[in-house]
Structures are given as structure tokens and as C-alpha cells.
Amino acid sequence: MINVRNLSKSFGGLQVLKNIDLDVKNSEVVVLIGASGSGKSTLLRCLNFLETAEAGEITIGDEKINPATTNLNKMREKVGMVFQHFNLFPHMTVLENIIEAPVHVKKMGRDQATTLAVELLKKVGLHDKAHFYPDQLSGGQKQRVAIARALAMQPKVMLFDEPTSALDPELVGEVLQVMKDLALDGMTMVIVTHEMGFAREVASRVVMLADGHIIEEGRPEEIFANPKHERTQRFLNQIL
Amino acid sequence: MDFLQNIIGILSEHGLAFLQASWMTISITIISLLFAMIIGIIFAGFKISSIKFLNRVADLYIGIIRGTPLIVQIMFLYYGIANILTLNSFTAGALALSIHTGAYIAEIFRGAVQSIDRGQMEAARSLGMSYPLAMRRIIFPQALKRAIPPLGNQFIISLKDSSLVAYIAVTDLYNTALTVQGENYMPFETYFVVGLYYLIIVLIFTWFFNRLEKKLDVSKPKGAAIA
Ligand SMILES: Nc1ncnc2c1ncn2[C@@H]1O[C@H](COP(=O)(O)OP(=O)(O)OP(=O)(O)O)[C@@H](O)[C@H]1O
Ligand SMILES: [Mg+2]
């Protein structure tokens, strides 16, 4: 579903990603881990071209993406993204947030989009909040709306950048539950998270990033039980 | 008591003229503000643009306007343009005020757009929205709401600034005061009266802008559900 070859990205003089190779198969759940500043967010943002890498190749589905010639907007319809700080549109209700892109990007009829939105809101357990504004929701509710909003474009892949890091501890579970359900539905996902319990339970593969390199990857039970790389050990000790 | 009697005298004799002049002041302000909005949106776009040349053009315009007195701009335009084509004083005054206020409104819009969290644009783009669509649907509505208080403030400044067009013979409030005090030799009372007129107009518009601001504050409705 996603193939990354030789991806490199610098900010000014700082090289953040160095020759990254990564493959994500259909319905796989890949969890990216690594210390702060290791390049996890940057890698994720390169996958939907919110950042443009200066070298390397990215293939999504069976389309090789060339930022100069590919229609990136079309490509992004297939790649949903969920952010740490939700980024809901504060001037729109929950329902309007969700139907915004289907109506204005996909040109879906308003009725059809609303039906879809209500279905998605049920899925994330928030159909009674359709007419609330984001300001009237808790963090966990906001993030579930953000997930529903991304799903409304019916993407083939979902990217999550620390979706629970900004939440109060008691609200983390409800968001992880929605993500688990998505994984069970067979959604292909790439997730940056520090929730190791979640990774152990849901991830098909865990990928460890350090200084812009992938230094280790494998099934969660392998990585957590006996990490091969000394930096992975140290990282896991710190956060577990 | 003399003072009060004089005021009443001025009001009964010139009240209507001041009212008509108020209309002149309000209309030149509103017309120039409308044009200033258009100029402001265009130059805010220039400043936000990633095209260096447009940034420079906007900087030059805003720099010149902010660096020179309004009265100089009015005179420059009035006499400058008079060499090429004849404009009546109202048009020349409105034009000068538009160009002047446009620079400040450009800065207001630029500030409002740039104050919107980057995450909003990123979320919109990640949903497949194009840059113009994201601007129109996501950024502008939020920026506009944020621009209303400074725009209200600018409106009041412009209303008072418009008194300078009296010097190119627009018969606005201030010009009327100049004429009246030249006839009655009561400058103290006359300027008091004209000040009162300005104050009342400003208060009316302040009230109006406060209502508009409240009405547009949709993201923080009172009470919990509006379901
Ligand atoms: N837009 C940017 N401009 C300049 N430097 C950046 C930018 N974005 C990220 N960086 C730098 O790139 C490096 C990697 O950042 P990135 O956000 O990918 O790390 P991360 O692994 O997601 O960290 P965290 O766990 O703190 O979110 C950091 O040193 C960061 O300062
Ligand atoms: Mg990050």
C-alpha cells in the first residue's frame, strides 16, 4: 500500500530523515516509535506531502508520487491524517466538520454526506454530538470527531501523529478503542504513539527511528521482548 | 449659562446643516472604507503570497502610507490628480482616504490570517482541499471574525481622520464647523457642538460593531447544546 525508498529530508542544514525505506502492506498497522526529535512526525508528514522530501520515492497504492506532476490534492483524499492537536475547524459544528471535505472536495451531495457522517459518528460513539461545536467537546471527543472527519473521505490509509498525547489520561482509552476498531476493520494505518500497550496489542509491526534512520523493526512481541539495538532497549526502558 | 444658551443657539440655527454634514462625513467614511477593504484584501494577499515581488510591492505601499501624514496624502492626490483630470473634492477625498486606510486594513487582514493556527491549513490540505479552497472555507471565515474588532477600531479612526478632507473643500462636519465659527465668532461653542456630533456617530457605530462581533461569535455559543 505504501512503499518508501531512500527518503531523505532536511530542514535547513539539519538532516532529519536519512535514506528511509519503509513498506506498509494492505491492512497492516505500523507503529513508529523513537525519541523526541528522531523524525517520526516528519516521516509521517512526508507520506501525505505536508512536507516535501528532497530525495527518495514514495508510492501510494500503485501510484508513484512525483510532487511536481502528481495531483497531490487527489492523492491526499486517499490518505487520511489525524493530528496531535485535533485541528478541528472551530467555526463549524461536528457534522459540518465531517461533511466539509466530502461535499467540497469530492462533490458528494449534502444529504449523502450527512448520512455518511452520521454513520461515522455512530462508529466513534458521538452521534448525539452532531450539532455541537468543537469548543463544547472534551479532548477525547474532539479526537474521535477528527478521526471520523478523516474517515469521511474514505481513505485507503490513515496516518496518526501522537493522537492521544494531548489528552488527559482518562480520555486516552476511548480514542485507542476507536483506533482498534479501525484496525479490526482492516484499515491500513501508520501510527506514531508512545502507547506501548496499544502497540503490543494492535501493531502488525513496530518501527524504531533514531537520528533519522530506521534502526530496527519487527513484530511487537519481538521488539518489546528482546530489542536488538541498544538504543531501542534504552528507549523502551525509558518509556515503559 | 451663556455657554449653554450659545450651544442651543448654534444647534437651532445650524443643527440641520450639521446633520447634513454628518451624512457627508459618514458617507465619505463608508465609501472609502469599502474601497479600503478591497485594497486591503488585495495587499494582504500580496503580503501573504510566496512571490517575493508581490511582498515588495505591498511593503512599499504600506511603508509609504504609514510613513507620511494623511493630510499630505490628501493634498498630494488632490493637486496631483488635478493636473491630469479634474476630480471633485468628494471623489479626491474618498480616494485619498481609501488608499490611506487600505494600507492599515491590509495589515489587519494579514495579521488575522497569520494568527490562525497552522494546523487548520494542514488539516484542510490533508483532507484533499486545494490551497484556495482551504483559504476560502477554513482560513478566511476564522480570520474575518478575528479581524472584526480591529476593523471596528479602524472604522472609528477613519471616521475621525475624514475630518481632514475639509481642507479640500468637502462640506463634512469639520468643514461646517469651520464655516459656522467664522460666522458666529464662537469657536469654543462651535467646536464643542461638532465634537458632540462626532462622538454620537462614533458611539452608534461602536454599538453596531459590538453587536456584529457577538453575532459572529458562533464557536462559543451560550449554554451547552444547540442541538
Ligand atoms: N518545520 C521545521 N523546520 C525546522 N526544523 C524542523 C521542522 N519540523 C521538524 N524539525 C526538526 O526536525 C527534527 C525532527 O522533528 P520531528 O517533529 O519529526 O520529530 P518527532 O520524532 O516527531 O519528535 P516528537 O516526538 O517530539 O514529536 C527535530 O529536530 C525538529 O526540530
Ligand atoms: Mg512528532
Coordinates of C-alpha atoms in Angstrom, one line a residue, chain B residues 30 65 68 76 88 116 124 126 134 148 171 173 201:
Chain B
I30 CA -18.2 54.3 4.5
I65 CA 1.3 55.3 3.6
T68 CA 3.6 60.1 5.6
F76 CA -0.8 65.4 -2.9
N88 CA -14.5 66.9 -7.5
I116 CA -4.9 31.3 12.5
A124 CA -7.7 21.1 5.4
S126 CA -4.7 16.6 4.5
A134 CA -8.8 25.8 2.2
I148 CA -13.8 42.5 13.2
T171 CA -18.5 70.0 3.3
L173 CA -18.8 68.0 9.8
I201 CA -21.7 58.9 15.5

